Amino acid sequence: MFPSLLPTYNRADVAFVRGEGSYLFAEDGQRYLDFGAGIAVNAFGHAHPRLVAALTEQAGKLWHTSNLYRVPGQEALAKRLVEVTFADTAFFTNSGVEACELAFKMARRYQHVSGHPERFRIITFEGAFHGRTLAGIAAGGQAKYLEGFGPKVDGFDQVPPGDLKAAEAAITPQTAAILVEPIQGEGGVRVLPAEFLRGLRKLCDERGLLLIFDEIQTGVGRTGKLFAYEWLGITPDIMPIAKGIGGGYPLGACLATAEAAKGMTPGTHGSTYGGNPLGMAVGNAVLDLVLAPDFLPHVEAIGNYLRQQLAGLLAEHPMVFEEVRGQGLLLGLKLRVPNTDFVAAARKQGLLIVGAGDNVVRLVPPLVIEEAQVREAMAMLSAAAKSLAASGKKTEAA
Ligand SMILES: *Cc1c(COP(=O)(O)O)cnc(C)c1O
């Protein structure tokens, strides 16, 4: 019989019933240390009292009114996001891919109203991930996500990441924008060189293109800055965000400069649920927490500590680990054993981590972890590595 739940995921056989801070509790009472955070979403862990209060308080007042009316929470959150970023304006969505979709539409529309209706193509990079709608998989360009879904949505041209010459060569009279993740998360925590990203900025300026940074995974404190572009000394024109901004509530946004957004006049875009009062209550509370003094320095410091510990782990298990990558609390371990095996072995030890492309596992814990959780995770990672090395020896002997 066909599963009543559409079987598009290879799910682990564990169901969680409760969360507290950086820990999750399964049906059988087993406790797990969560270094996956719902795939880099639960920036403040599980059941953070401030976020619970924000959501439940709003839930008792008003859930949804639609965007036919003013939504005060949207006005407040947009104003705050504008104050702390390069952006002049924000549109709220329910997910990352919707924020990306608006970024694509906005870039095309910008060129359209700038006297270049012929410019609609967007240059993207191999290994990218921009979500799973038809435009999202075309932008990401990964064969495994495109296969069997008919002709790829037109308008996305892919080049190797890190190759400025290739990006320049891909520009045609039809190019509207360049789209890049400052760190490719899904693709394997691949940090793109600052020089390369600055080069893209320059290229866009010279050629009248918009620069779109997909900060859905890197944003909202994940790298130790509010947004990863702050490390680079440049700003994008358009920036889809999601994941961390909702802390687990489905929320995204597309931020942009006034210039980039100038084509988005009434009627050009919309969403029934986007920016509903529940999401806005949580988003504003998340921003309170992430903007608190000392919070981002904490992320940077604990990220450096974790990274240092991971370097030690690597030295201890050179047959299992190849490399440590990433920044802040967006860290990856490139493995010499299949990453799916390692994720399962870590889970057996009580640690949740997430696979990524390029045979990498991602360590993307809640941003609120402390050194005690890092030490706990290190012990479990080490035990998982030992268990795999031991089973590897057994297969060799057999
Ligand atoms: C997760 C992610 C997306 C897609 O977000 P959804 O909420 O799953 O639609 C897009 N881009 C990046 C960089 C992401 O990490």
Tab-separated table of C-alpha atoms and ligand atoms in Angstrom:
chain	number	residue	atom	x	y	z
A	1	MET	CA	0.000	0.000	0.000
A	2	PHE	CA	1.224	3.482	-0.790
A	3	PRO	CA	2.222	5.364	2.377
A	4	SER	CA	-0.454	7.765	3.567
A	5	LEU	CA	2.358	10.277	4.128
A	6	LEU	CA	3.997	11.072	0.775
A	7	PRO	CA	7.354	9.302	1.019
A	8	THR	CA	9.693	12.050	-0.205
A	9	TYR	CA	11.942	11.823	2.852
A	10	ASN	CA	14.218	9.094	4.154
A	11	ARG	CA	13.263	9.790	7.722
A	12	ALA	CA	15.134	8.503	10.750
A	13	ASP	CA	12.910	6.313	12.918
A	14	VAL	CA	12.680	8.697	15.825
A	15	ALA	CA	9.898	11.108	16.811
A	16	PHE	CA	10.380	13.942	19.246
A	17	VAL	CA	7.689	14.976	21.646
A	18	ARG	CA	9.353	17.782	23.571
A	19	GLY	CA	12.285	20.157	23.404
A	20	GLU	CA	14.114	22.247	25.940
A	21	GLY	CA	16.965	24.545	24.974
A	22	SER	CA	19.486	22.540	22.964
A	23	TYR	CA	17.917	19.179	23.839
A	24	LEU	CA	15.131	17.116	22.284
A	25	PHE	CA	13.231	14.284	23.942
A	26	ALA	CA	11.901	11.369	21.906
A	27	GLU	CA	8.748	9.303	22.403
A	28	ASP	CA	10.750	6.663	24.261
A	29	GLY	CA	12.141	9.260	26.687
A	30	GLN	CA	15.598	9.254	25.087
A	31	ARG	CA	17.346	12.643	25.263
A	32	TYR	CA	19.259	14.047	22.265
A	33	LEU	CA	21.647	16.970	21.985
A	34	ASP	CA	20.420	18.914	18.973
A	35	PHE	CA	23.279	20.108	16.755
A	36	GLY	CA	20.951	20.210	13.753
A	37	ALA	CA	18.451	22.742	15.125
A	38	GLY	CA	15.787	21.833	12.577
A	39	ILE	CA	18.356	22.430	9.801
A	40	ALA	CA	19.792	25.708	11.092
A	41	VAL	CA	16.363	27.029	12.072
A	42	ASN	CA	15.988	26.879	15.867
A	43	ALA	CA	18.461	29.664	16.588
A	44	PHE	CA	17.284	29.838	20.202
A	45	GLY	CA	16.814	26.135	20.704
A	46	HIS	CA	13.491	24.627	21.675
A	47	ALA	CA	10.727	26.187	23.752
A	48	HIS	CA	12.641	29.375	24.508
A	49	PRO	CA	10.446	31.138	27.109
A	50	ARG	CA	10.556	34.502	25.314
A	51	LEU	CA	9.506	32.982	21.982
A	52	VAL	CA	6.826	30.805	23.568
A	53	ALA	CA	5.426	33.864	25.330
A	54	ALA	CA	5.445	35.955	22.142
A	55	LEU	CA	3.612	33.267	20.175
A	56	THR	CA	1.071	32.302	22.803
A	57	GLU	CA	0.279	35.904	23.667
A	58	GLN	CA	-0.406	36.664	19.997
A	59	ALA	CA	-2.315	33.386	19.569
A	60	GLY	CA	-4.830	34.544	22.151
A	61	LYS	CA	-5.414	37.816	20.289
A	62	LEU	CA	-5.346	37.376	16.535
A	63	TRP	CA	-3.947	34.807	14.092
A	64	HIS	CA	-4.618	36.096	10.631
A	65	THR	CA	-6.207	39.029	8.847
A	66	SER	CA	-4.617	38.881	5.322
A	67	ASN	CA	-2.570	41.519	3.602
A	68	LEU	CA	-5.670	43.472	2.607
A	69	TYR	CA	-5.142	45.415	5.824
A	70	ARG	CA	-2.232	46.933	7.705
A	71	VAL	CA	-0.394	44.442	9.906
A	72	PRO	CA	1.355	46.378	12.712
A	73	GLY	CA	3.757	43.516	13.464
A	74	GLN	CA	4.966	43.617	9.832
A	75	GLU	CA	5.495	47.356	9.984
A	76	ALA	CA	7.504	47.001	13.197
A	77	LEU	CA	9.639	44.065	12.042
A	78	ALA	CA	10.305	45.610	8.615
A	79	LYS	CA	11.386	48.865	10.233
A	80	ARG	CA	13.739	47.040	12.573
A	81	LEU	CA	15.248	44.872	9.824
A	82	VAL	CA	15.776	47.971	7.708
A	83	GLU	CA	17.498	49.726	10.626
A	84	VAL	CA	20.025	46.943	11.152
A	85	THR	CA	20.796	45.994	7.522
A	86	PHE	CA	21.655	47.498	4.139
A	87	ALA	CA	18.002	47.207	3.149
A	88	ASP	CA	15.325	49.869	2.756
A	89	THR	CA	12.360	47.519	2.549
A	90	ALA	CA	11.156	44.009	3.399
A	91	PHE	CA	8.418	41.603	2.278
A	92	PHE	CA	7.452	38.692	4.538
A	93	THR	CA	7.010	35.107	3.389
A	94	ASN	CA	6.337	31.732	5.001
A	95	SER	CA	9.475	30.001	3.799
A	96	GLY	CA	12.907	30.438	2.323
A	97	VAL	CA	12.014	29.460	-1.192
A	98	GLU	CA	9.219	32.028	-1.334
A	99	ALA	CA	11.727	34.691	-0.304
A	100	CYS	CA	14.018	33.474	-3.121
A	101	GLU	CA	11.164	33.498	-5.587
A	102	LEU	CA	10.454	37.138	-4.781
A	103	ALA	CA	14.168	37.923	-5.127
A	104	PHE	CA	14.063	36.490	-8.679
A	105	LYS	CA	10.874	38.367	-9.569
A	106	MET	CA	12.215	41.594	-8.074
A	107	ALA	CA	15.472	41.383	-10.029
A	108	ARG	CA	13.602	40.809	-13.292
A	109	ARG	CA	11.149	43.583	-12.528
A	110	TYR	CA	13.976	45.991	-11.637
A	111	GLN	CA	15.513	45.510	-15.071
A	112	HIS	CA	12.089	45.748	-16.700
A	113	VAL	CA	11.354	49.164	-15.196
A	114	SER	CA	14.961	50.291	-15.782
A	115	GLY	CA	14.528	50.077	-19.531
A	116	HIS	CA	15.979	46.568	-19.860
A	117	PRO	CA	13.025	44.208	-20.253
A	118	GLU	CA	15.376	41.841	-22.096
A	119	ARG	CA	17.362	41.208	-18.908
A	120	PHE	CA	15.761	38.346	-17.004
A	121	ARG	CA	18.504	35.752	-16.539
A	122	ILE	CA	20.230	35.121	-13.211
A	123	ILE	CA	23.729	33.696	-12.804
A	124	THR	CA	23.973	31.084	-10.029
A	125	PHE	CA	26.680	28.700	-8.779
A	126	GLU	CA	27.264	24.973	-8.862
A	127	GLY	CA	26.499	23.361	-5.501
A	128	ALA	CA	23.951	26.063	-4.683
A	129	PHE	CA	20.643	25.518	-2.932
A	130	HIS	CA	17.754	27.925	-3.231
A	131	GLY	CA	14.746	25.797	-2.298
A	132	ARG	CA	12.474	23.275	-3.975
A	133	THR	CA	9.906	25.083	-6.133
A	134	LEU	CA	10.375	24.864	-9.907
A	135	ALA	CA	12.288	28.172	-9.955
A	136	GLY	CA	14.189	27.177	-6.799
A	137	ILE	CA	15.501	23.941	-8.306
A	138	ALA	CA	16.365	25.735	-11.543
A	139	ALA	CA	18.341	28.313	-9.562
A	140	GLY	CA	20.062	25.602	-7.490
A	141	GLY	CA	20.783	23.683	-10.678
A	142	GLN	CA	21.351	20.337	-8.943
A	143	ALA	CA	20.557	17.423	-11.233
A	144	LYS	CA	19.222	15.291	-8.353
A	145	TYR	CA	16.487	17.862	-7.648
A	146	LEU	CA	15.676	18.643	-11.307
A	147	GLU	CA	15.363	15.092	-12.631
A	148	GLY	CA	11.941	14.151	-13.905
A	149	PHE	CA	10.299	17.499	-13.372
A	150	GLY	CA	10.189	18.570	-16.988
A	151	PRO	CA	12.066	21.412	-18.619
A	152	LYS	CA	14.127	23.421	-16.165
A	153	VAL	CA	12.585	26.861	-15.602
A	154	ASP	CA	14.402	29.141	-18.018
A	155	GLY	CA	16.546	32.011	-16.860
A	156	PHE	CA	19.259	30.515	-14.650
A	157	ASP	CA	22.862	30.095	-15.801
A	158	GLN	CA	25.281	28.180	-13.591
A	159	VAL	CA	29.010	28.600	-13.217
A	160	PRO	CA	31.575	27.135	-10.797
A	161	PRO	CA	31.709	28.939	-7.436
A	162	GLY	CA	34.870	30.897	-6.746
A	163	ASP	CA	35.622	31.497	-10.435
A	164	LEU	CA	35.149	35.205	-11.093
A	165	LYS	CA	36.234	34.897	-14.733
A	166	ALA	CA	33.578	32.239	-15.363
A	167	ALA	CA	30.932	34.460	-13.764
A	168	GLU	CA	31.975	37.375	-15.937
A	169	ALA	CA	32.019	35.233	-19.063
A	170	ALA	CA	28.470	34.032	-18.301
A	171	ILE	CA	27.062	37.579	-18.405
A	172	THR	CA	24.996	38.144	-21.549
A	173	PRO	CA	22.774	41.035	-22.684
A	174	GLN	CA	19.942	39.091	-20.993
A	175	THR	CA	21.536	38.888	-17.535
A	176	ALA	CA	19.653	40.638	-14.729
A	177	ALA	CA	21.408	39.528	-11.554
A	178	ILE	CA	23.905	37.266	-9.806
A	179	LEU	CA	22.631	35.028	-6.999
A	180	VAL	CA	24.963	33.530	-4.398
A	181	GLU	CA	25.042	32.025	-0.898
A	182	PRO	CA	28.044	33.553	0.928
A	183	ILE	CA	28.501	30.083	2.433
A	184	GLN	CA	26.887	27.205	0.561
A	185	GLY	CA	25.055	25.403	3.365
A	186	GLU	CA	23.199	22.516	1.742
A	187	GLY	CA	26.034	22.170	-0.780
A	188	GLY	CA	28.483	21.163	1.969
A	189	VAL	CA	29.313	24.237	4.078
A	190	ARG	CA	31.495	25.622	1.335
A	191	VAL	CA	32.758	29.063	2.290
A	192	LEU	CA	33.123	31.239	-0.805
A	193	PRO	CA	36.253	33.417	-0.677
A	194	ALA	CA	35.675	37.035	0.367
A	195	GLU	CA	37.669	38.212	-2.655
A	196	PHE	CA	35.337	36.319	-4.958
A	197	LEU	CA	32.190	37.749	-3.342
A	198	ARG	CA	33.619	41.264	-3.484
A	199	GLY	CA	34.474	40.620	-7.119
A	200	LEU	CA	30.831	39.732	-7.815
A	201	ARG	CA	29.779	43.031	-6.235
A	202	LYS	CA	32.163	44.909	-8.513
A	203	LEU	CA	31.005	42.961	-11.553
A	204	CYS	CA	27.363	43.753	-10.794
A	205	ASP	CA	28.158	47.450	-10.358
A	206	GLU	CA	30.063	47.596	-13.624
A	207	ARG	CA	27.449	45.737	-15.639
A	208	GLY	CA	24.212	47.123	-14.187
A	209	LEU	CA	23.265	43.835	-12.506
A	210	LEU	CA	21.751	43.229	-9.096
A	211	LEU	CA	23.601	41.166	-6.496
A	212	ILE	CA	21.390	38.771	-4.554
A	213	PHE	CA	22.771	37.138	-1.403
A	214	ASP	CA	20.742	34.112	-0.292
A	215	GLU	CA	21.255	34.411	3.488
A	216	ILE	CA	18.493	31.991	4.392
A	217	GLN	CA	21.006	29.746	6.161
A	218	THR	CA	23.862	32.161	6.916
A	219	GLY	CA	21.676	34.945	8.325
A	220	VAL	CA	20.273	35.950	11.701
A	221	GLY	CA	23.477	35.472	13.649
A	222	ARG	CA	24.501	32.059	12.333
A	223	THR	CA	28.031	33.155	11.323
A	224	GLY	CA	28.592	35.456	14.310
A	225	LYS	CA	27.369	38.596	12.540
A	226	LEU	CA	23.703	39.413	12.057
A	227	PHE	CA	24.238	38.653	8.345
A	228	ALA	CA	27.246	37.104	6.643
A	229	TYR	CA	27.661	39.991	4.189
A	230	GLU	CA	28.854	42.084	7.149
A	231	TRP	CA	32.118	40.102	7.155
A	232	LEU	CA	32.853	41.225	3.604
A	233	GLY	CA	32.640	45.008	3.616
A	234	ILE	CA	30.055	44.927	0.821
A	235	THR	CA	26.274	44.798	0.693
A	236	PRO	CA	23.917	42.964	-1.654
A	237	ASP	CA	20.958	44.612	-3.404
A	238	ILE	CA	18.471	41.896	-2.517
A	239	MET	CA	18.632	39.334	0.298
A	240	PRO	CA	16.212	36.489	0.950
A	241	ILE	CA	16.271	35.339	4.571
A	242	ALA	CA	14.288	32.675	6.492
A	243	LYS	CA	15.275	29.805	8.844
A	244	GLY	CA	16.672	31.607	11.925
A	245	ILE	CA	14.361	34.626	11.728
A	246	GLY	CA	11.384	32.488	12.784
A	247	GLY	CA	13.276	30.413	15.334
A	248	GLY	CA	11.121	27.451	14.247
A	249	TYR	CA	7.980	29.331	13.243
A	250	PRO	CA	7.663	29.265	9.411
A	251	LEU	CA	8.876	32.727	8.446
A	252	GLY	CA	10.975	34.299	5.734
A	253	ALA	CA	11.561	37.708	4.235
A	254	CYS	CA	13.016	39.291	1.157
A	255	LEU	CA	15.038	42.419	1.980
A	256	ALA	CA	16.104	44.914	-0.656
A	257	THR	CA	17.342	48.406	-1.335
A	258	ALA	CA	14.777	50.967	-2.516
A	259	GLU	CA	16.488	51.007	-5.913
A	260	ALA	CA	16.320	47.223	-6.386
A	261	ALA	CA	12.698	47.182	-5.215
A	262	LYS	CA	11.531	50.088	-7.348
A	263	GLY	CA	9.553	47.887	-9.741
A	264	MET	CA	7.526	46.212	-6.990
A	265	THR	CA	4.448	48.403	-7.084
A	266	PRO	CA	0.979	47.464	-5.743
A	267	GLY	CA	-0.329	44.330	-7.406
A	268	THR	CA	3.052	42.984	-8.529
A	269	HIS	CA	3.385	40.439	-5.711
A	270	GLY	CA	1.450	39.026	-2.806
A	271	SER	CA	0.920	36.231	-0.297
A	272	THR	CA	-2.126	35.161	1.685
A	273	TYR	CA	-0.256	34.160	4.832
A	274	GLY	CA	3.057	35.990	4.428
A	275	GLY	CA	3.765	38.122	7.498
A	276	ASN	CA	0.760	37.016	9.503
A	277	PRO	CA	0.508	38.251	13.101
A	278	LEU	CA	1.786	34.974	14.611
A	279	GLY	CA	4.951	35.005	12.528
A	280	MET	CA	5.490	38.686	13.194
A	281	ALA	CA	5.208	38.222	16.956
A	282	VAL	CA	7.862	35.502	16.836
A	283	GLY	CA	10.089	37.345	14.351
A	284	ASN	CA	10.130	40.454	16.511
A	285	ALA	CA	10.967	38.382	19.592
A	286	VAL	CA	13.778	36.590	17.718
A	287	LEU	CA	15.206	39.948	16.734
A	288	ASP	CA	15.065	41.146	20.367
A	289	LEU	CA	17.151	38.138	21.358
A	290	VAL	CA	19.663	38.222	18.531
A	291	LEU	CA	20.226	41.977	18.869
A	292	ALA	CA	20.762	41.832	22.641
A	293	PRO	CA	24.236	43.150	23.522
A	294	ASP	CA	26.835	40.380	23.744
A	295	PHE	CA	24.733	37.868	21.823
A	296	LEU	CA	26.579	37.929	18.494
A	297	PRO	CA	29.986	37.977	20.216
A	298	HIS	CA	28.799	34.860	22.067
A	299	VAL	CA	28.051	33.130	18.743
A	300	GLU	CA	31.458	34.060	17.413
A	301	ALA	CA	33.260	32.904	20.547
A	302	ILE	CA	31.401	29.616	20.922
A	303	GLY	CA	31.794	29.003	17.182
A	304	ASN	CA	35.539	29.450	17.480
A	305	TYR	CA	35.613	27.113	20.468
A	306	LEU	CA	33.630	24.446	18.611
A	307	ARG	CA	35.844	24.798	15.575
A	308	GLN	CA	38.981	24.441	17.688
A	309	GLN	CA	37.576	21.302	19.326
A	310	LEU	CA	36.667	19.898	15.906
A	311	ALA	CA	40.252	20.415	14.736
A	312	GLY	CA	41.345	18.259	17.681
A	313	LEU	CA	38.783	15.611	16.745
A	314	LEU	CA	40.104	15.590	13.199
A	315	ALA	CA	43.642	14.983	14.421
A	316	GLU	CA	42.344	12.135	16.593
A	317	HIS	CA	40.400	10.396	13.806
A	318	PRO	CA	42.152	11.092	10.500
A	319	MET	CA	40.560	7.982	8.945
A	320	VAL	CA	37.059	9.348	9.519
A	321	PHE	CA	37.400	13.115	9.085
A	322	GLU	CA	39.062	15.017	6.279
A	323	GLU	CA	38.404	18.699	6.942
A	324	VAL	CA	36.594	21.261	9.113
A	325	ARG	CA	34.779	24.043	7.268
A	326	GLY	CA	32.548	27.005	7.922
A	327	GLN	CA	32.193	30.025	10.115
A	328	GLY	CA	30.527	30.807	13.434
A	329	LEU	CA	27.988	28.084	14.140
A	330	LEU	CA	27.630	27.010	10.516
A	331	LEU	CA	30.297	24.332	10.586
A	332	GLY	CA	30.889	21.267	8.447
A	333	LEU	CA	32.980	18.144	8.736
A	334	LYS	CA	34.050	16.608	5.456
A	335	LEU	CA	34.169	12.849	5.953
A	336	ARG	CA	36.087	9.876	4.643
A	337	VAL	CA	33.157	7.610	5.560
A	338	PRO	CA	29.646	8.025	4.109
A	339	ASN	CA	28.010	11.025	5.798
A	340	THR	CA	24.705	9.150	6.138
A	341	ASP	CA	26.499	6.451	8.200
A	342	PHE	CA	28.065	9.100	10.371
A	343	VAL	CA	24.781	10.938	10.981
A	344	ALA	CA	23.239	7.612	12.085
A	345	ALA	CA	26.237	6.749	14.290
A	346	ALA	CA	26.080	10.163	15.983
A	347	ARG	CA	22.348	9.760	16.560
A	348	LYS	CA	23.025	6.420	18.243
A	349	GLN	CA	25.279	8.331	20.631
A	350	GLY	CA	22.507	10.854	21.276
A	351	LEU	CA	23.696	13.652	18.995
A	352	LEU	CA	21.665	15.097	16.109
A	353	ILE	CA	23.594	16.470	13.122
A	354	VAL	CA	22.609	17.065	9.490
A	355	GLY	CA	24.052	15.755	6.233
A	356	ALA	CA	25.018	18.056	3.364
A	357	GLY	CA	26.463	17.771	-0.133
A	358	ASP	CA	30.099	16.867	-0.814
A	359	ASN	CA	29.953	14.130	1.868
A	360	VAL	CA	29.829	16.677	4.658
A	361	VAL	CA	27.931	16.689	7.948
A	362	ARG	CA	26.695	20.041	9.198
A	363	LEU	CA	26.973	21.137	12.804
A	364	VAL	CA	24.413	23.910	13.106
A	365	PRO	CA	23.437	23.950	16.795
A	366	PRO	CA	21.178	26.509	18.436
A	367	LEU	CA	23.141	29.758	18.724
A	368	VAL	CA	22.638	29.663	22.498
A	369	ILE	CA	24.841	26.609	23.153
A	370	GLU	CA	27.539	26.890	25.793
A	371	GLU	CA	30.897	25.206	26.223
A	372	ALA	CA	29.298	22.375	28.200
A	373	GLN	CA	27.185	21.398	25.166
A	374	VAL	CA	30.218	21.619	22.896
A	375	ARG	CA	32.144	19.238	25.158
A	376	GLU	CA	29.192	16.875	25.291
A	377	ALA	CA	28.930	16.918	21.493
A	378	MET	CA	32.670	16.297	21.108
A	379	ALA	CA	32.480	13.172	23.261
A	380	MET	CA	29.591	11.852	21.157
A	381	LEU	CA	31.281	12.720	17.854
A	382	SER	CA	34.415	10.942	19.029
A	383	ALA	CA	32.414	7.869	20.091
A	384	ALA	CA	30.591	7.872	16.743
A	385	ALA	CA	33.925	8.062	14.892
A	386	LYS	CA	35.296	5.173	16.967
A	387	SER	CA	32.205	3.066	16.307
A	388	LEU	CA	32.552	3.586	12.550
A	389	ALA	CA	36.294	2.920	12.578
A	390	ALA	CA	35.643	-0.305	14.544
A	391	SER	CA	32.910	-1.525	12.185
A	392	GLY	CA	35.182	-0.591	9.259
A	393	LYS	CA	37.924	-2.857	10.661
A	394	LYS	CA	35.433	-5.678	11.068
A	395	THR	CA	34.406	-5.474	7.405
A	396	GLU	CA	38.043	-5.509	6.354
A	397	ALA	CA	38.738	-8.586	8.486
A	398	ALA	CA	35.649	-10.424	7.198
B	1	LIG	C1	16.861	26.208	3.433
B	1	LIG	C2	17.299	27.076	2.320
B	1	LIG	C3	16.417	27.484	1.310
B	1	LIG	C4	14.986	27.014	1.237
B	1	LIG	O1	14.242	27.362	2.351
B	1	LIG	P1	12.806	26.654	2.572
B	1	LIG	O2	12.277	27.318	3.813
B	1	LIG	O3	13.054	25.197	2.726
B	1	LIG	O4	11.976	26.947	1.384
B	1	LIG	C5	16.903	28.320	0.329
B	1	LIG	N1	18.178	28.759	0.329
B	1	LIG	C6	19.058	28.391	1.296
B	1	LIG	C7	20.450	28.917	1.257
B	1	LIG	C8	18.655	27.527	2.302
B	1	LIG	O5	19.541	27.125	3.231
